[in-house]
Coordinates of C-alpha atoms in Angstrom, one line a residue:
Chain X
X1 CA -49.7 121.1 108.1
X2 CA -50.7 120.4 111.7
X3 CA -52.0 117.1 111.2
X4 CA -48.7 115.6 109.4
X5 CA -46.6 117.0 112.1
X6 CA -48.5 114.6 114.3
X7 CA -47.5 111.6 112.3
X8 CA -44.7 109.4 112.8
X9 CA -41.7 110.4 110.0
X10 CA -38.4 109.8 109.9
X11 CA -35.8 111.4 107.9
X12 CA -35.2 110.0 104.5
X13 CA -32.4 111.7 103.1
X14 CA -30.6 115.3 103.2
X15 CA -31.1 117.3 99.6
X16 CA -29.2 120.4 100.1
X17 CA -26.9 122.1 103.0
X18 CA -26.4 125.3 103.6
X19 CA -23.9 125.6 100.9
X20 CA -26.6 124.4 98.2
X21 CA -28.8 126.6 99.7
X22 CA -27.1 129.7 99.1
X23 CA -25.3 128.9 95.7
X24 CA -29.1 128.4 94.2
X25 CA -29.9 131.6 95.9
X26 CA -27.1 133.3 94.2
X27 CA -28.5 131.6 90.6
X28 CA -31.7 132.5 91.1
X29 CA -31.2 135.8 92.3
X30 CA -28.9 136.3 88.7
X31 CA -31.5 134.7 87.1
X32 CA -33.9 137.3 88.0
X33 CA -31.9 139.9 87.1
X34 CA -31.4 138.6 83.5
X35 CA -35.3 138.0 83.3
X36 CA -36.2 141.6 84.4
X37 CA -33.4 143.1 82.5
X38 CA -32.3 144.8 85.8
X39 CA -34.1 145.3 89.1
X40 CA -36.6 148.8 87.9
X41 CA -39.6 148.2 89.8
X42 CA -38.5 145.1 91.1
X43 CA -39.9 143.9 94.6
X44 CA -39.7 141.0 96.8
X45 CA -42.8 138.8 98.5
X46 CA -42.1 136.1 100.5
X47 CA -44.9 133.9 101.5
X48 CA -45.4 133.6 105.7
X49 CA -42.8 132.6 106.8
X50 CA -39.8 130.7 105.3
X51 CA -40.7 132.4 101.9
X52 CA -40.0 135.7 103.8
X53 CA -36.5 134.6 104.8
X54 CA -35.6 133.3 101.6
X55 CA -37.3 136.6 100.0
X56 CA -34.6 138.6 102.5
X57 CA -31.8 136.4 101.7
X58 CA -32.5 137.0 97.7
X59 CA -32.9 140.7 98.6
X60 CA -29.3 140.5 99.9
X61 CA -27.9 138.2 96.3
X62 CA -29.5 141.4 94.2
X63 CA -27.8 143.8 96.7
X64 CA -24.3 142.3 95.7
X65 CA -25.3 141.3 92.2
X66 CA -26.7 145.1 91.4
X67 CA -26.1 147.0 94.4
X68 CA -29.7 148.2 94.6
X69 CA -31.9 147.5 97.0
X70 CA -35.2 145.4 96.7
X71 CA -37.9 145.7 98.9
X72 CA -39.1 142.9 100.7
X73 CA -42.6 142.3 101.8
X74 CA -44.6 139.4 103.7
X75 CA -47.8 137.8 102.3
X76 CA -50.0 135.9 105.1
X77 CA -52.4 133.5 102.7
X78 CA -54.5 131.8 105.4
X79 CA -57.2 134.4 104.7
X80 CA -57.1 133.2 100.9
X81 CA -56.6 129.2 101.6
X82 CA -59.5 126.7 99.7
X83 CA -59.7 124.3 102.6
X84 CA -60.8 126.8 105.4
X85 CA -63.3 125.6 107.6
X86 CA -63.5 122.4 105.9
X87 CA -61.2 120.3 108.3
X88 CA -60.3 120.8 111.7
X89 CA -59.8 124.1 113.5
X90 CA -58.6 127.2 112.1
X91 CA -55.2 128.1 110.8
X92 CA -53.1 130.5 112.7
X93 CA -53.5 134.1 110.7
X94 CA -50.0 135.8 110.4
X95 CA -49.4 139.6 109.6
X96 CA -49.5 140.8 105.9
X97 CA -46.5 142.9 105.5
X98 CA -46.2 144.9 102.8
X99 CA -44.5 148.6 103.1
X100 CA -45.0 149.4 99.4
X101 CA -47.4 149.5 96.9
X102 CA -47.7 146.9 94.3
X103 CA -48.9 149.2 92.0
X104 CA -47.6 148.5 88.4
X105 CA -44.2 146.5 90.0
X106 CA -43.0 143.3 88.8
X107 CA -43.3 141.1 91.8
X108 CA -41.5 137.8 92.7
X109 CA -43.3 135.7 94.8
X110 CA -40.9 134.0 97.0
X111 CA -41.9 130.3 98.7
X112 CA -40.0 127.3 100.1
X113 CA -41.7 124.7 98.1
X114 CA -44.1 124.4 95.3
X115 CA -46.4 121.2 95.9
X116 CA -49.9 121.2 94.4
X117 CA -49.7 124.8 94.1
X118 CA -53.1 125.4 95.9
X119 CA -50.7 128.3 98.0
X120 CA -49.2 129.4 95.2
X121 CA -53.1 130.0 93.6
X122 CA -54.0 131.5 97.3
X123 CA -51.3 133.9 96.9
X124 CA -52.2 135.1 93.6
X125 CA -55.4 135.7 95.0
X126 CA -54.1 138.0 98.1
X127 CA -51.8 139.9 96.0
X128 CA -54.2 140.7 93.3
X129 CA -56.6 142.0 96.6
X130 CA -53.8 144.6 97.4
X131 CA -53.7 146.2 93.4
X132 CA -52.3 145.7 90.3
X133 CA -48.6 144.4 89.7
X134 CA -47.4 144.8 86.1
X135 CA -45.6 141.3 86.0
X136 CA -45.9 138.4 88.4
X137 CA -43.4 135.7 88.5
X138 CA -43.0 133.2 91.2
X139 CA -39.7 131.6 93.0
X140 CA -39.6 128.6 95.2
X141 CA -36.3 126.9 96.7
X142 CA -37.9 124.0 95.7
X143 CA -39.9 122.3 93.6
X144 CA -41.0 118.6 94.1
X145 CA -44.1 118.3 92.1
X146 CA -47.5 116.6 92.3
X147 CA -49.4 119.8 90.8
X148 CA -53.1 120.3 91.0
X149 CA -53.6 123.6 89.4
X150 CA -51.8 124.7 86.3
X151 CA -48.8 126.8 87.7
X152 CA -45.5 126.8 87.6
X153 CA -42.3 128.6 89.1
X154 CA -40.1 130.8 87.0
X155 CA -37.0 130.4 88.9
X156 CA -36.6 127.1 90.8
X157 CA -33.6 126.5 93.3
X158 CA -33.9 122.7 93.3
X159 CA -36.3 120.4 91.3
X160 CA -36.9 117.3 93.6
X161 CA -38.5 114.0 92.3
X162 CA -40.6 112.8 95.7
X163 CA -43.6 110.8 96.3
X164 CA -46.9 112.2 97.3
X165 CA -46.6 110.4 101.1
X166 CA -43.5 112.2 101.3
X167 CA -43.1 115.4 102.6
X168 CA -40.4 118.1 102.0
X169 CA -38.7 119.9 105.1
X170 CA -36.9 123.1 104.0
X171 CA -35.3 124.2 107.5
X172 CA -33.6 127.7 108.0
X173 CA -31.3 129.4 110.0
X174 CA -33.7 132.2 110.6
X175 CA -36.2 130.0 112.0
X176 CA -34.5 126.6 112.5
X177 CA -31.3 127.7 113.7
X178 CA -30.2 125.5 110.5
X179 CA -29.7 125.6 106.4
X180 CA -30.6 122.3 105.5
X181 CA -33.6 120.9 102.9
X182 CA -34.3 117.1 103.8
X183 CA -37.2 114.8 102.4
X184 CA -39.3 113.1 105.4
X185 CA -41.1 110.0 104.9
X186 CA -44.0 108.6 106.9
X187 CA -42.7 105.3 109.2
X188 CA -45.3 103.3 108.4
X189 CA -44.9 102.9 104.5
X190 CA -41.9 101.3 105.0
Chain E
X1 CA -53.2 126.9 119.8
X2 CA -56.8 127.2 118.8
X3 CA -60.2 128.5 120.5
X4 CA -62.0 125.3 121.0
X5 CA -65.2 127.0 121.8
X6 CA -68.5 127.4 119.5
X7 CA -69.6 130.1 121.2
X8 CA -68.2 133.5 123.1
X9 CA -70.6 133.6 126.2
X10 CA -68.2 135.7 128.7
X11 CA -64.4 136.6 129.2
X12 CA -64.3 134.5 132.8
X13 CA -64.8 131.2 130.4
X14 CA -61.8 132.5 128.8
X15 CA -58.2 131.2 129.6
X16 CA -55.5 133.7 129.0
X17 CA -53.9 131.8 126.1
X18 CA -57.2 132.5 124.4
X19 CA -57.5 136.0 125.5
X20 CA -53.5 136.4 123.8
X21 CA -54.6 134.4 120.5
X22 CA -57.7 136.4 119.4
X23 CA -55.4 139.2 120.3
X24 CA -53.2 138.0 117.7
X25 CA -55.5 136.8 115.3
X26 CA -57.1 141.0 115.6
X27 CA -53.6 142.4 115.2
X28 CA -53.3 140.4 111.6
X29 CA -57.1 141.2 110.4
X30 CA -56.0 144.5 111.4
X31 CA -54.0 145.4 108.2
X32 CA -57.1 144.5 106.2
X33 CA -58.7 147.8 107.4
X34 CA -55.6 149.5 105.6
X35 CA -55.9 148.5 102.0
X36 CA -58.0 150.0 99.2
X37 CA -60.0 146.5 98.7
X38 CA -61.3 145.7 102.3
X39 CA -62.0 142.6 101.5
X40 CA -60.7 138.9 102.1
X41 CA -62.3 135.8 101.2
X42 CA -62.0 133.6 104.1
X43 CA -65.6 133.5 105.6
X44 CA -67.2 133.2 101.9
X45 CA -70.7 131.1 102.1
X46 CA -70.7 131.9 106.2
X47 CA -73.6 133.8 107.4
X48 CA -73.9 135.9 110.5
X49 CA -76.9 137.1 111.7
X50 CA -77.1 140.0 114.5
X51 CA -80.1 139.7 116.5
X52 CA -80.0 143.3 118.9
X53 CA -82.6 143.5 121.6
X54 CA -80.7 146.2 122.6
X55 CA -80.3 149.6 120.8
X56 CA -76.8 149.8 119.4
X57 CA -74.4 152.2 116.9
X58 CA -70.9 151.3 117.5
X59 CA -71.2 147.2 118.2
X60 CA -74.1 146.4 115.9
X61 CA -71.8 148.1 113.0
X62 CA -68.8 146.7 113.8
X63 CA -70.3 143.1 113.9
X64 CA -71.2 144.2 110.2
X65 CA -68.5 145.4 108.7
X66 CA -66.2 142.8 110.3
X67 CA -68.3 140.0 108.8
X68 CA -68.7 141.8 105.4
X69 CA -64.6 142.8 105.3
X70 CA -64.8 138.7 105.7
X71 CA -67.2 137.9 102.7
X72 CA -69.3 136.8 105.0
X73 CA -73.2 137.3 104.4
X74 CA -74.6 139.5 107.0
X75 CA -78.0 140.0 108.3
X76 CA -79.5 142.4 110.8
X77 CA -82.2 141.7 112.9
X78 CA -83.5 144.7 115.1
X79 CA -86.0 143.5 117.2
X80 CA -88.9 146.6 117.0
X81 CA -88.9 145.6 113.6
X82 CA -89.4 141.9 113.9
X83 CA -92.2 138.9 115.1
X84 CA -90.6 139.7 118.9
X85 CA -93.2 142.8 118.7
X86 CA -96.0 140.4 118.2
X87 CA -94.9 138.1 121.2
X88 CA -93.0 135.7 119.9
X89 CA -90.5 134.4 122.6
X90 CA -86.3 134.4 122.3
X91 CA -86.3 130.4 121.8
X92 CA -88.3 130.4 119.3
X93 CA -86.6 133.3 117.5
X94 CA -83.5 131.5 117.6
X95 CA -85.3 127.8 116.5
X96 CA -86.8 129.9 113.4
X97 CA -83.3 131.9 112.9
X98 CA -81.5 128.2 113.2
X99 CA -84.0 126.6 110.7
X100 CA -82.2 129.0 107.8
X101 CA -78.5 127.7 108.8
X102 CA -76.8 130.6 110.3
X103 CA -73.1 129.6 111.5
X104 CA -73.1 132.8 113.9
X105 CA -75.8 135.0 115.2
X106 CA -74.4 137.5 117.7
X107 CA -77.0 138.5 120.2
X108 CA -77.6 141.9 122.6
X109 CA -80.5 141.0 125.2
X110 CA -81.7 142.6 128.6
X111 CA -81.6 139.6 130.1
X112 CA -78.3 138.2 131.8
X113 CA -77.7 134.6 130.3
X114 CA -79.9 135.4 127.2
X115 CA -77.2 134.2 124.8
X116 CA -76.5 131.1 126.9
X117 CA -79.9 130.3 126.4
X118 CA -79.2 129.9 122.7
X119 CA -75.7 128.7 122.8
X120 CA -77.3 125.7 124.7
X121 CA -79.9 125.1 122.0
X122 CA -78.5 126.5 118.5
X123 CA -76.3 125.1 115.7
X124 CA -75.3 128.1 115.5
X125 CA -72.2 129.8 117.3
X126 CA -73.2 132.6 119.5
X127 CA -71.4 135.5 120.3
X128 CA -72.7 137.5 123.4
X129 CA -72.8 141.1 122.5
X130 CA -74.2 142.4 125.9
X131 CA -76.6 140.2 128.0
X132 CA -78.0 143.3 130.4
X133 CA -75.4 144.0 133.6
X134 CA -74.2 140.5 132.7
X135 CA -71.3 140.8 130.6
X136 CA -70.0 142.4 127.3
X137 CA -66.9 140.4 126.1
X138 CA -66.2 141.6 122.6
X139 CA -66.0 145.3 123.9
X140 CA -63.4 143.9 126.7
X141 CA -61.1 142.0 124.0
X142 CA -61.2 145.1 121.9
X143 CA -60.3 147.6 125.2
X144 CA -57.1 145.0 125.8
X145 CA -55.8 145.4 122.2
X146 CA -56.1 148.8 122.4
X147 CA -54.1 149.2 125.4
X148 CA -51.4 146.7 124.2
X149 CA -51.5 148.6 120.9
X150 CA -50.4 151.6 122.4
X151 CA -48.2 150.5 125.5
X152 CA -46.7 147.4 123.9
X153 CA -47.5 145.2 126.8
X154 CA -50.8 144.2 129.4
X155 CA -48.8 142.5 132.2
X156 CA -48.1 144.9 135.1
X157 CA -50.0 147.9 134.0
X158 CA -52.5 149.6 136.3
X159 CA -56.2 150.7 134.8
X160 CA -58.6 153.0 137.0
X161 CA -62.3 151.9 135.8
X162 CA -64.5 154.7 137.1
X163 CA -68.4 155.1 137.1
X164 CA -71.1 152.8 137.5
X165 CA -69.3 149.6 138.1
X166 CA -72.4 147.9 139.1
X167 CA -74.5 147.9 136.3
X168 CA -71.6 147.9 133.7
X169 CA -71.4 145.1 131.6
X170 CA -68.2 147.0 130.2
X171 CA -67.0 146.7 133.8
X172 CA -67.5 143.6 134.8
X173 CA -65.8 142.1 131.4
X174 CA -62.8 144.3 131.5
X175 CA -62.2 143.2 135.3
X176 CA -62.1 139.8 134.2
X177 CA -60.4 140.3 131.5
X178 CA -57.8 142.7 132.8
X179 CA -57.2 140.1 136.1
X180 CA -56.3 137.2 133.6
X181 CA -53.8 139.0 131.9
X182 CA -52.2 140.5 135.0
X183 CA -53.2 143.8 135.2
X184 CA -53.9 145.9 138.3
X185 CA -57.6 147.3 138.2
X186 CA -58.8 149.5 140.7
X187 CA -62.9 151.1 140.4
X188 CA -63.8 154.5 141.8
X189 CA -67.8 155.7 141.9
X190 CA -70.1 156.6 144.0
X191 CA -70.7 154.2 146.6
X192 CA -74.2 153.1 145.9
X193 CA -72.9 152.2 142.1
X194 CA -69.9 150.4 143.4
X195 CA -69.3 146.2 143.7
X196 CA -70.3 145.2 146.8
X197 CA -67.8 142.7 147.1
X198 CA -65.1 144.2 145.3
X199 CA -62.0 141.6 146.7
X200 CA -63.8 138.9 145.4
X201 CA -63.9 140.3 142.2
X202 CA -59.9 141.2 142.4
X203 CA -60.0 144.8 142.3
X204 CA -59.7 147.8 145.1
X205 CA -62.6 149.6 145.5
X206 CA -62.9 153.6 146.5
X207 CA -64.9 156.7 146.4
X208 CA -62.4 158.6 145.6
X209 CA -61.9 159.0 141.9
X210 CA -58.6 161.5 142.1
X211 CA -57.0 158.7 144.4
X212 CA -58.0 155.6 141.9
X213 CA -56.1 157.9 138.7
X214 CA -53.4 158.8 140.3
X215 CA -51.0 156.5 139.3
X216 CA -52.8 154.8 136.5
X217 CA -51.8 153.8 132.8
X218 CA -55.0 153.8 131.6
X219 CA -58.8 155.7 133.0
X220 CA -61.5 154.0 132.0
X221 CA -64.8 156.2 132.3
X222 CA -68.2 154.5 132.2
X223 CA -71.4 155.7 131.2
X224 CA -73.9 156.0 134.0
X225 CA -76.5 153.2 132.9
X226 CA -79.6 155.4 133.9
X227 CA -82.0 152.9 132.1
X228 CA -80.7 149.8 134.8
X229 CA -81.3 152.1 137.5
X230 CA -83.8 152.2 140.5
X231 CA -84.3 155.8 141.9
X232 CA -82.3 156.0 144.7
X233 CA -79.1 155.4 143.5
X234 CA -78.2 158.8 142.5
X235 CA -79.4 162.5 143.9
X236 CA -78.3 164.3 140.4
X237 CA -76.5 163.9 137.5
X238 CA -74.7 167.3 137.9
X239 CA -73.5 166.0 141.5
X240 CA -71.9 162.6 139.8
X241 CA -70.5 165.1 137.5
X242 CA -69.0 167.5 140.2
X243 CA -67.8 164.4 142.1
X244 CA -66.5 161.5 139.9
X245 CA -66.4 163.6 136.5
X246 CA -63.1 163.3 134.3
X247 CA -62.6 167.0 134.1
X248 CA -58.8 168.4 132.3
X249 CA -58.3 169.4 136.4
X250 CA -58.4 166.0 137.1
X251 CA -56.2 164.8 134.7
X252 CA -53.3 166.8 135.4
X253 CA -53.4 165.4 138.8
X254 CA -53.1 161.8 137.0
X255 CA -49.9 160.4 135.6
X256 CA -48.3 162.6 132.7
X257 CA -49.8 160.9 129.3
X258 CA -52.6 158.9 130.9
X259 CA -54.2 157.6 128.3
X260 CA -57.8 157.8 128.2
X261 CA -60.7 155.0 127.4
X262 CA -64.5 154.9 127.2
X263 CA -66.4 152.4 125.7
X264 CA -69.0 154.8 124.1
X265 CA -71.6 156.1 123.9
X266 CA -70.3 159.6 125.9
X267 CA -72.1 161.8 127.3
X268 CA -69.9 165.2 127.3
X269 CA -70.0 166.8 130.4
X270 CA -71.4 163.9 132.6
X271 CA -68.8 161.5 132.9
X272 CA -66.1 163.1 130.8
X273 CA -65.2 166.8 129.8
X274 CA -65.0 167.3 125.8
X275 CA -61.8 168.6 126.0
X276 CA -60.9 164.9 127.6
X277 CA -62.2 162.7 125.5
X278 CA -61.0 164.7 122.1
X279 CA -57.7 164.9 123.5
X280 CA -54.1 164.0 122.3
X281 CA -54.3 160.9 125.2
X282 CA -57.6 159.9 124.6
X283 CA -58.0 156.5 122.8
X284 CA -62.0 156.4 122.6
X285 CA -62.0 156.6 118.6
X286 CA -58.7 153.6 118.5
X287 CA -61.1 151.4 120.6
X288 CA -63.9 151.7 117.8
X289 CA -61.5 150.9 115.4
X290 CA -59.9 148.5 116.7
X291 CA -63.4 146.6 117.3
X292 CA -63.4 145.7 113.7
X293 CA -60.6 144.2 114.3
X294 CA -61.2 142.2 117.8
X295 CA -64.8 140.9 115.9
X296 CA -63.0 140.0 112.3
X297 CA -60.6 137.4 114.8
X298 CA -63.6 136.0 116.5
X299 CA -65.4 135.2 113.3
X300 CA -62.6 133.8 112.2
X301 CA -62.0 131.6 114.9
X302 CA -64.8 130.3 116.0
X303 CA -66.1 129.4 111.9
X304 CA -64.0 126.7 111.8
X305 CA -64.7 123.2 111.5
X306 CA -66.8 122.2 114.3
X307 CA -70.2 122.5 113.4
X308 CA -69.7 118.7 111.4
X309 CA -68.5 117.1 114.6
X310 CA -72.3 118.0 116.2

């Protein structure tokens, strides 16, 4: 959000490294496999724009896992968000990218981290816009709580216990230069 | 980055950044256009009215169905239809529009400056959909996504705009437009339809149509505004024709794979041959798509939050 990355944090501890990272990709991705009985119909949506990475990287578990591959698309929700035009200026729109149909697949949703689960809501919203999917399940790296809407992630990499002033920083190599997931608190509620 | 602007008046307010973001913004609303459900929630409880002085197929539409693919609620206004027949004047239209709580009206007038003339007075955000010979900035946004669409880049490309560069709202957007983004524009026309003043504008300036296409990306042909014209400016239509026309001879002569624009409405024959403008390099039916687009971004942007700061 523009207006915390504007406030003064500083870093308040490191939750998982690149290693972490990818054994909890590996899990999940098994995980998936053992919920959809196999990857038929299976595709990958990874919300703009870490989600997208991570969907790739899971894309790449199920490749070794099965040796299939999943499709990947990317899901822009800024079109779909509750809280447009109510503060500020607008939110950059991304690209929806989705070279398939959704048609009667089971999609995973993929996202860095579930919060209050207001992008989560604005996703179901976007995908539901673009057909019908026969199953719907959702996957976030992390989850660190403080729901406001009644949802909840079938595969979780990480559940984190934070407080609402924190935030949650997932980084990544693909648009960090770095695999790390660190919790950032604000300076002044020291 | 973000367009902190209420209204679109003209491209030469414009800085380039915001020329490249509702670029951006277009390219994503373009995928919209693609799927079965055309329709996205984000402009939900917005209302945009369209308020055309002017007669209009292509931009009047486009405003539309960009507002509608929104979920915006859309209302026309054409003017021989409304209280401007009984003699009511363009402020108080707009005060009685603003009194229903519009967040956009889009506005084609005669009159250069018309849609300043609200934008100084309204609630409202106004977008300038042609104010007379003034300018036309929507149709100039829309002309540089379609280039960049096909070519994959703006900076260092060379456009030939020929016709009546005088009267052309079309014109005088695009040169703006086209300057700030560092491309090369030259105009070609008859010389009584020509800039008068063409290096203060940026551009070169000749009679010679064959020697403005020659080594041009892109041919932009304009429609010869007859209704803006005094008698004297041309002897005949079939002279312009003979003279400046965009005949398939004249095309050959061009760059191989010139691609072709024209901001519409043609007139077959006058400006443009038919076997021009419905050929493989012609890009007049991409720029009316792609004008959903351009107008989906600029809703878009310019609904955001500020109408509570005022």
């Amino acid at each position: 959000m523009p207006s915390e990355a504007a406030m003064q944090v500083h870093e308040k501890a490191q939750i998982m490294d690149a290693t972490t990272i990818q054994r909890a990709l590996t899990r999940v991705a098994h995980e998936i496999v053992e919920k959809n009985k196999g990857t038929a119909n299976l595709v990958l949506i990874g919300l703009r724009s870490r989600g997208v990475d991570l969907a790739r990287r899971l894309s790449q578990c199920l490749k070794q896992i099965e040796g299939v591959d999943v499709p990947v698309g990317a899901l822009d929700i800024t079109l779909y968000r509750d809280d447009l035009g109510k503060a500020g200026r607008q939110p950059a729109v991304r690209k929806t990218e989705i070279p398939f149909s959704v048609e009667k697949k089971r999609v995973v949703l993929v996202d860095d981290v579930l919060y209050t689960g207001r992008t989560t809501r604005a996703a179901l919203d976007g995908l539901m816009d673009l057909g019908r999917p026969a199953v719907i399940q959702l996957a976030v790296l992390v989850d660190r709580g403080h729901r406001e809407l009644p949802i909840r992630a079938d595969y979780v990499g990480k559940n984190i216990p934070t407080a609402k002033t924190e935030q949650v920083q997932v980084m990544l190599q693909e648009e960090d230069g770095v695999d790390r997931v660190v919790i950032l608190k604000n300076t002044d509620d020291q | 980055m973000t367009l902190k602007r209420k209204d679109l008046l003209t491209i030469r307010e414009l800085e380039p950044e915001e020329i490249f973001l509702i670029l951006e913004t277009a390219d994503s609303m373009k995928e919209i256009a693609s799927r079965e459900i055309k329709k996205v929630p984000a402009l939900r409880g917005k209302t945009v009215i369209n308020l055309f002085y002017e007669p209009s197929t292509r931009t009047r539409t486009s405003f539309e169905i960009a507002g509608k693919w929104l979920s915006a609620d859309v209302v026309n206004i054409s003017t021989s239809a409304s209280s401007v027949t009984k003699g009511e004047s363009l402020l108080d239209t707009g005060k009685t529009l603003q009194a229903m709580h519009p967040d956009v009206v889009v506005i084609r007038h005669p009159v250069p400056g018309a849609p300043k003339i609200l934008a100084d007075r309204l609630q409202a955000s106004i977008i300038n959909a042609g104010d007379g010979a003034h300018e036309h900035p929507t149709q100039a946004l829309l002309d540089l996504f379609t280039i960049r669409e096909r070519l994959g880049r703006l900076e260092g490309l060379k456009v030939a705009i020929v016709g009546d560069i005088s009267h052309s709202r079309v014109a005088r957007s695009n040169i703006q437009a086209m300057r700030k983004v560092g491309i090369e524009v030259r105009v070609a026309g008859p010389a009584t339809l020509l800039p008068r003043f063409p290096e203060q504008l940026g551009v070169e300036a000749t009679t010679d149509v064959e020697d403005a296409i020659a080594d041009a990306d892109v041919i932009m042909m304009l429609r010869i505004q007859r209704e803006r014209h005094g008698p004297t400016m041309l002897p005949s239509l079939r002279e312009y024709s003979r003279l400046f026309g965009l005949t398939v001879e004249r095309v050959k002569k061009a760059k191989e794979g010139v691609l072709i624009m024209h901001p519409g409405p043609i007139n077959r024959g006058v400006e443009i041959a038919p076997e021009v403008a419905d050929g493989p390099y012609s890009l007049i039916l991409d720029q009316v798509t792609n004008g959903v687009a351009i107008r989906m971004g600029l809703l878009y942007l310019l609904t955001g939050g500020q109408r509570t700061e005022r």
